Short mmCIF file of C-alpha atoms and ligand atoms in Angstrom, two decimals:
data_model
loop_
_atom_site.label_atom_id
_atom_site.label_comp_id
_atom_site.label_asym_id
_atom_site.label_seq_id
_atom_site.Cartn_x
_atom_site.Cartn_y
_atom_site.Cartn_z
CA MET A 1 -0.40 0.09 -0.30
CA THR A 2 0.97 3.38 -1.11
CA ASP A 3 1.54 5.88 1.77
CA THR A 4 2.53 9.31 2.28
CA VAL A 5 5.32 11.77 4.07
CA THR A 6 5.09 15.42 4.20
CA LEU A 7 8.97 16.78 4.33
CA GLY A 8 10.11 20.06 5.31
CA ASP A 9 9.54 22.37 2.75
CA GLY A 10 5.34 20.95 2.62
CA CYS A 11 6.18 18.49 -0.34
CA THR A 12 4.18 15.04 0.06
CA ILE A 13 6.54 12.05 -0.97
CA ALA A 14 4.57 9.29 -1.65
CA TYR A 15 6.58 5.67 -0.82
CA ARG A 16 5.82 1.60 -0.09
CA PHE A 17 7.56 -1.00 2.15
CA ASP A 18 7.44 -5.02 0.90
CA GLY A 19 9.39 -7.32 2.92
CA ALA A 20 9.71 -8.42 6.64
CA ALA A 21 9.56 -5.36 9.04
CA HIS A 22 13.18 -6.14 10.60
CA ALA A 23 15.27 -6.97 7.14
CA PRO A 24 18.05 -4.97 6.13
CA VAL A 25 16.27 -1.78 4.61
CA LEU A 26 17.05 -1.59 0.37
CA VAL A 27 15.71 1.79 -0.78
CA LEU A 28 15.16 1.94 -4.56
CA GLY A 29 14.48 5.44 -6.46
CA ASN A 30 12.95 5.81 -9.68
CA SER A 31 14.45 7.20 -13.24
CA LEU A 32 12.84 10.62 -14.88
CA GLY A 33 9.09 9.75 -16.25
CA THR A 34 8.66 7.26 -14.33
CA ASP A 35 7.36 5.90 -10.46
CA LEU A 36 8.13 3.37 -7.65
CA GLY A 37 6.19 1.04 -10.31
CA MET A 38 9.38 0.56 -12.44
CA TRP A 39 10.59 -1.59 -10.11
CA ALA A 40 7.84 -4.54 -10.35
CA PRO A 41 10.32 -6.61 -12.01
CA GLN A 42 12.84 -6.62 -9.36
CA ILE A 43 9.91 -6.68 -6.23
CA ASP A 44 9.36 -10.03 -5.36
CA ALA A 45 12.99 -10.61 -5.60
CA PHE A 46 14.54 -7.89 -3.59
CA ALA A 47 11.57 -8.30 -0.75
CA GLN A 48 12.98 -11.95 -0.13
CA THR A 49 15.71 -10.75 1.67
CA TYR A 50 15.05 -6.66 2.20
CA ARG A 51 12.70 -4.29 3.43
CA VAL A 52 12.45 -2.39 0.05
CA LEU A 53 11.26 1.16 0.40
CA ARG A 54 9.89 2.51 -3.02
CA TYR A 55 9.40 5.98 -3.43
CA ASP A 56 8.58 8.36 -6.01
CA THR A 57 10.44 11.07 -6.51
CA ARG A 58 9.70 14.69 -6.50
CA GLY A 59 7.08 15.54 -8.86
CA HIS A 60 6.19 11.97 -10.08
CA GLY A 61 4.30 8.97 -9.71
CA ARG A 62 1.97 10.43 -6.42
CA SER A 63 4.64 12.17 -4.98
CA GLN A 64 3.58 16.15 -5.14
CA ALA A 65 5.03 18.15 -7.86
CA SER A 66 6.56 21.73 -6.52
CA ALA A 67 6.68 23.96 -8.47
CA GLY A 68 9.97 25.70 -10.08
CA ALA A 69 13.48 24.04 -10.70
CA TYR A 70 14.84 21.02 -8.35
CA GLY A 71 18.26 20.53 -7.85
CA ILE A 72 19.95 17.30 -6.92
CA ASP A 73 20.85 18.19 -3.68
CA ARG A 74 17.10 18.81 -2.67
CA LEU A 75 16.48 15.39 -4.21
CA GLY A 76 18.97 13.90 -2.38
CA ARG A 77 17.36 15.77 0.88
CA ASP A 78 14.64 14.07 -0.21
CA VAL A 79 15.53 10.77 0.79
CA VAL A 80 17.18 12.14 3.65
CA GLU A 81 14.50 13.15 5.09
CA LEU A 82 11.80 10.48 3.96
CA THR A 83 14.30 7.68 5.55
CA ALA A 84 14.76 10.13 8.89
CA SER A 85 10.82 10.21 9.09
CA LEU A 86 10.44 6.50 9.07
CA GLY A 87 12.72 6.36 11.50
CA ILE A 88 15.35 4.19 9.17
CA ASP A 89 18.59 4.88 10.04
CA ARG A 90 21.28 2.97 7.92
CA PHE A 91 20.18 1.42 4.16
CA HIS A 92 21.47 0.35 0.85
CA PHE A 93 20.35 2.73 -2.19
CA CYS A 94 19.63 1.15 -5.88
CA GLY A 95 18.62 4.22 -8.53
CA LEU A 96 18.29 3.79 -11.50
CA SER A 97 19.26 7.32 -14.48
CA LEU A 98 17.87 9.96 -12.20
CA GLY A 99 17.61 7.90 -8.78
CA GLY A 100 21.44 6.81 -9.52
CA MET A 101 21.69 10.68 -9.37
CA VAL A 102 20.20 10.83 -6.05
CA GLY A 103 22.49 7.51 -5.14
CA GLN A 104 25.38 9.12 -6.20
CA TRP A 105 24.68 12.59 -3.96
CA LEU A 106 23.74 10.54 -1.25
CA GLY A 107 27.13 8.40 -1.58
CA ILE A 108 28.89 11.88 -1.50
CA ARG A 109 27.03 13.52 0.94
CA GLU A 110 25.11 10.51 3.55
CA SER A 111 27.84 8.23 3.28
CA ASP A 112 27.48 7.15 7.12
CA ARG A 113 23.97 6.16 6.97
CA LEU A 114 24.34 3.84 3.42
CA ASP A 115 25.88 0.02 3.65
CA ARG A 116 25.86 -0.42 0.26
CA LEU A 117 24.91 1.61 -3.18
CA VAL A 118 24.10 0.05 -6.92
CA LEU A 119 23.85 3.03 -9.40
CA ALA A 120 22.50 2.05 -13.05
CA ASN A 121 22.35 3.70 -16.50
CA THR A 122 23.24 6.89 -14.75
CA SER A 123 25.71 9.59 -15.42
CA GLY A 124 27.78 12.25 -13.33
CA TYR A 125 27.26 14.75 -16.28
CA MET A 126 24.07 14.58 -18.96
CA GLY A 127 24.79 18.11 -20.79
CA PRO A 128 24.48 19.90 -22.46
CA PRO A 129 21.93 22.31 -20.85
CA SER A 130 20.75 23.51 -23.27
CA ALA A 131 19.04 20.26 -24.54
CA TRP A 132 17.14 20.25 -20.92
CA ASP A 133 16.34 23.87 -21.58
CA ALA A 134 14.44 22.81 -24.96
CA ARG A 135 12.89 19.87 -23.15
CA ILE A 136 11.70 21.54 -20.23
CA ALA A 137 10.40 24.30 -22.44
CA ALA A 138 8.27 21.76 -24.61
CA VAL A 139 7.16 19.81 -21.70
CA LEU A 140 5.89 22.77 -19.90
CA ALA A 141 4.12 24.03 -23.48
CA GLU A 142 2.81 20.60 -24.44
CA GLY A 143 2.48 18.34 -22.22
CA MET A 144 3.92 14.79 -21.36
CA ALA A 145 1.99 13.12 -24.59
CA PRO A 146 4.59 14.38 -27.31
CA LEU A 147 7.35 12.85 -25.63
CA ALA A 148 6.41 9.07 -25.69
CA GLU A 149 7.68 8.03 -28.98
CA ALA A 150 11.58 9.95 -28.22
CA SER A 151 11.45 8.28 -24.56
CA ILE A 152 10.31 4.92 -25.65
CA ALA A 153 13.13 4.96 -28.06
CA ARG A 154 16.03 5.41 -25.49
CA TRP A 155 14.39 3.35 -22.59
CA PHE A 156 14.40 -0.15 -24.87
CA THR A 157 15.93 -1.36 -27.53
CA PRO A 158 13.53 -2.03 -30.80
CA GLY A 159 13.91 -5.66 -30.36
CA PHE A 160 12.64 -5.35 -26.74
CA ALA A 161 9.89 -3.57 -27.72
CA MET A 162 8.82 -5.51 -30.55
CA ARG A 163 8.46 -8.84 -28.36
CA HIS A 164 7.56 -7.36 -24.85
CA PRO A 165 4.85 -4.65 -25.63
CA ASP A 166 3.18 -5.58 -22.45
CA ALA A 167 6.45 -4.73 -20.44
CA ILE A 168 6.42 -1.50 -22.17
CA GLU A 169 2.99 -0.70 -21.74
CA PRO A 170 2.73 0.10 -17.70
CA ILE A 171 5.79 2.31 -18.62
CA VAL A 172 4.59 4.50 -20.87
CA LYS A 173 1.36 4.87 -18.77
CA MET A 174 3.97 5.98 -15.80
CA LEU A 175 5.90 8.48 -18.18
CA ARG A 176 2.04 10.23 -19.38
CA SER A 177 0.63 10.43 -16.24
CA THR A 178 3.90 12.22 -14.73
CA ASP A 179 3.14 15.73 -13.70
CA PRO A 180 4.69 18.17 -16.56
CA THR A 181 5.55 20.11 -13.77
CA GLY A 182 7.30 17.77 -11.83
CA TYR A 183 9.09 16.07 -15.07
CA ALA A 184 10.15 19.63 -16.40
CA GLY A 185 11.34 20.49 -12.24
CA CYS A 186 13.91 16.86 -12.50
CA CYS A 187 14.89 18.16 -15.94
CA ALA A 188 16.22 21.05 -14.35
CA ALA A 189 17.91 19.10 -11.53
CA ILE A 190 20.08 16.91 -14.19
CA ARG A 191 20.75 20.13 -16.04
CA ASP A 192 22.38 21.75 -13.42
CA MET A 193 24.08 18.55 -12.22
CA ASP A 194 27.83 17.99 -12.28
CA MET A 195 29.17 15.15 -10.37
CA ARG A 196 32.21 13.91 -12.30
CA ARG A 197 34.34 15.02 -10.00
CA ALA A 198 32.60 15.06 -6.73
CA ALA A 199 32.19 11.11 -6.84
CA THR A 200 35.43 10.50 -6.59
CA LEU A 201 34.69 11.01 -3.13
CA ILE A 202 32.16 8.39 -2.91
CA GLY A 203 33.06 6.46 0.36
CA VAL A 204 30.41 3.32 0.10
CA PRO A 205 31.27 0.07 -1.58
CA THR A 206 29.36 0.74 -4.86
CA LEU A 207 28.56 -1.27 -7.91
CA VAL A 208 27.83 0.34 -11.25
CA ILE A 209 25.75 -1.14 -14.16
CA GLY A 210 25.49 0.26 -17.40
CA GLY A 211 23.67 -0.80 -20.50
CA SER A 212 26.06 -1.94 -23.58
CA ALA A 213 22.96 -0.12 -26.18
CA ASP A 214 21.99 2.85 -23.92
CA PRO A 215 21.62 6.25 -25.72
CA ALA A 216 20.54 7.97 -22.70
CA THR A 217 23.52 7.66 -20.01
CA PRO A 218 26.07 5.81 -22.71
CA PRO A 219 28.61 2.75 -21.35
CA ASP A 220 31.15 5.61 -21.69
CA HIS A 221 29.46 7.49 -19.26
CA ALA A 222 29.15 4.01 -16.48
CA GLN A 223 33.03 3.44 -17.09
CA ALA A 224 33.59 6.62 -16.62
CA LEU A 225 31.22 6.28 -13.18
CA ALA A 226 33.21 3.53 -12.16
CA SER A 227 36.61 4.74 -12.73
CA ALA A 228 35.74 7.81 -10.62
CA ILE A 229 33.87 6.04 -7.35
CA PRO A 230 37.06 4.10 -5.11
CA GLY A 231 37.01 0.69 -5.44
CA ALA A 232 33.78 0.24 -7.50
CA THR A 233 32.41 -2.73 -9.45
CA LEU A 234 30.90 -2.43 -13.09
CA GLU A 235 28.43 -4.57 -15.07
CA MET A 236 27.05 -3.97 -18.29
CA LEU A 237 23.62 -5.38 -18.89
CA ASP A 238 22.88 -6.34 -23.03
CA ALA A 239 20.16 -3.56 -23.11
CA ALA A 240 18.93 -0.03 -23.35
CA HIS A 241 18.72 2.60 -20.66
CA LEU A 242 15.69 0.78 -18.61
CA SER A 243 18.07 -1.77 -18.02
CA ASN A 244 16.16 -3.50 -15.01
CA ILE A 245 12.92 -4.04 -17.60
CA GLU A 246 15.25 -5.12 -20.38
CA GLN A 247 17.34 -7.55 -18.39
CA PRO A 248 14.87 -8.05 -14.92
CA ASN A 249 16.05 -11.27 -13.86
CA ARG A 250 20.06 -10.37 -14.52
CA PHE A 251 19.48 -7.22 -12.85
CA ALA A 252 17.99 -8.62 -9.71
CA SER A 253 20.99 -11.18 -9.68
CA LEU A 254 23.73 -8.67 -10.25
CA VAL A 255 21.70 -6.38 -7.43
CA LEU A 256 21.30 -9.20 -4.99
CA ASP A 257 25.04 -10.75 -5.10
CA PHE A 258 26.34 -7.57 -4.49
CA LEU A 259 24.48 -6.32 -1.58
CA ALA A 260 24.92 -9.89 -0.22
CA ARG A 261 28.86 -9.40 -0.35
CA SER A 262 30.27 -9.16 3.09
CA SER A 263 30.92 -5.43 3.64
CA SER A 264 34.34 -3.60 3.51
CA ARG A 265 34.83 -0.14 2.65
CA PRO A 266 36.44 0.79 -0.68
CA PRO A 267 39.49 3.00 -0.21
CA VAL A 268 39.79 6.54 0.34
CA ALA A 269 40.13 9.02 -2.40
CA ARG A 270 43.46 10.48 -2.96
CA GLU A 271 43.30 14.26 -2.68
CA GLY A 272 43.70 14.65 -6.53
CA ALA A 273 43.05 11.64 -7.69
CA GLU A 274 42.88 11.62 -11.53
CA SER A 275 39.29 11.42 -12.84
CA ALA A 276 37.96 9.36 -15.39
CA TYR A 277 36.23 12.02 -17.05
CA ASP A 278 40.07 14.01 -17.20
CA ARG A 279 41.26 11.32 -19.80
O1 LIG B 1 16.58 11.33 -21.42
C1 LIG B 1 15.27 10.04 -20.42
O2 LIG B 1 14.23 9.60 -20.62
C2 LIG B 1 16.37 9.25 -20.04
C3 LIG B 1 16.49 9.83 -18.73
C4 LIG B 1 18.08 10.90 -18.09
C5 LIG B 1 17.24 10.82 -16.67
C6 LIG B 1 16.38 9.74 -16.34
O3 LIG B 1 16.14 9.27 -15.67
O4 LIG B 1 16.22 9.01 -17.60
#
């Protein structure tokens, strides 16, 4: 059942729990234009071992779409406030795309509360800003419907989309029902984000998952992120952007195997360590 929490700035965030009450907590962060339902293919597997907390990112699903431009800092603080208000002290975090950007922020700013971090189909920088400005202007003028075709082309390989219309349909519904104000607010957060250098400060054991056919956050973004994060592991899936939908079982196994590994903190980043993005 979905419930809500009202944050300090008055924004209402929707969330739900699955799994046993006393199991370790795994928080899941959704991508731009989807909602917590995007984790449906993994939820049964994850909830066997974890108390899974899924939430709708601000401006998405049943969470409120506050007005104006958001920032990754705001979206990260939403997770901090949500977990604190639910009495959760420590947790694992797995985020895909925009969810993975929030994950990077948490890994940099809240590493004391994080056990392990999974960053899927995401990036430390998704420029150029002008492309996001154009998308924001379009969505605010015309709504969500015109975005559907191009989004689906980025999110799934053509072969998968043809063979699995049943998997695509709920995702299209999520996109079409996203509030344009919330979508635009999150586009602004992505536009203004640059964590390429700060990612070297992530002090949590991290798994980076990329998609070999992901046109939105291409494989070299996954490689650069994994190289920047001390001790990170990189895995590539044969998928486009929403790799958890296109490779549901493989995605679940990668995450579960990684979370089950005995925990050891990665080496602390050397000051001035070379960033993969510098090469
Ligand atoms: O542009 C897209 O739809 C891909 C994307 C960027 C951030 C995100 O969450 O999805």
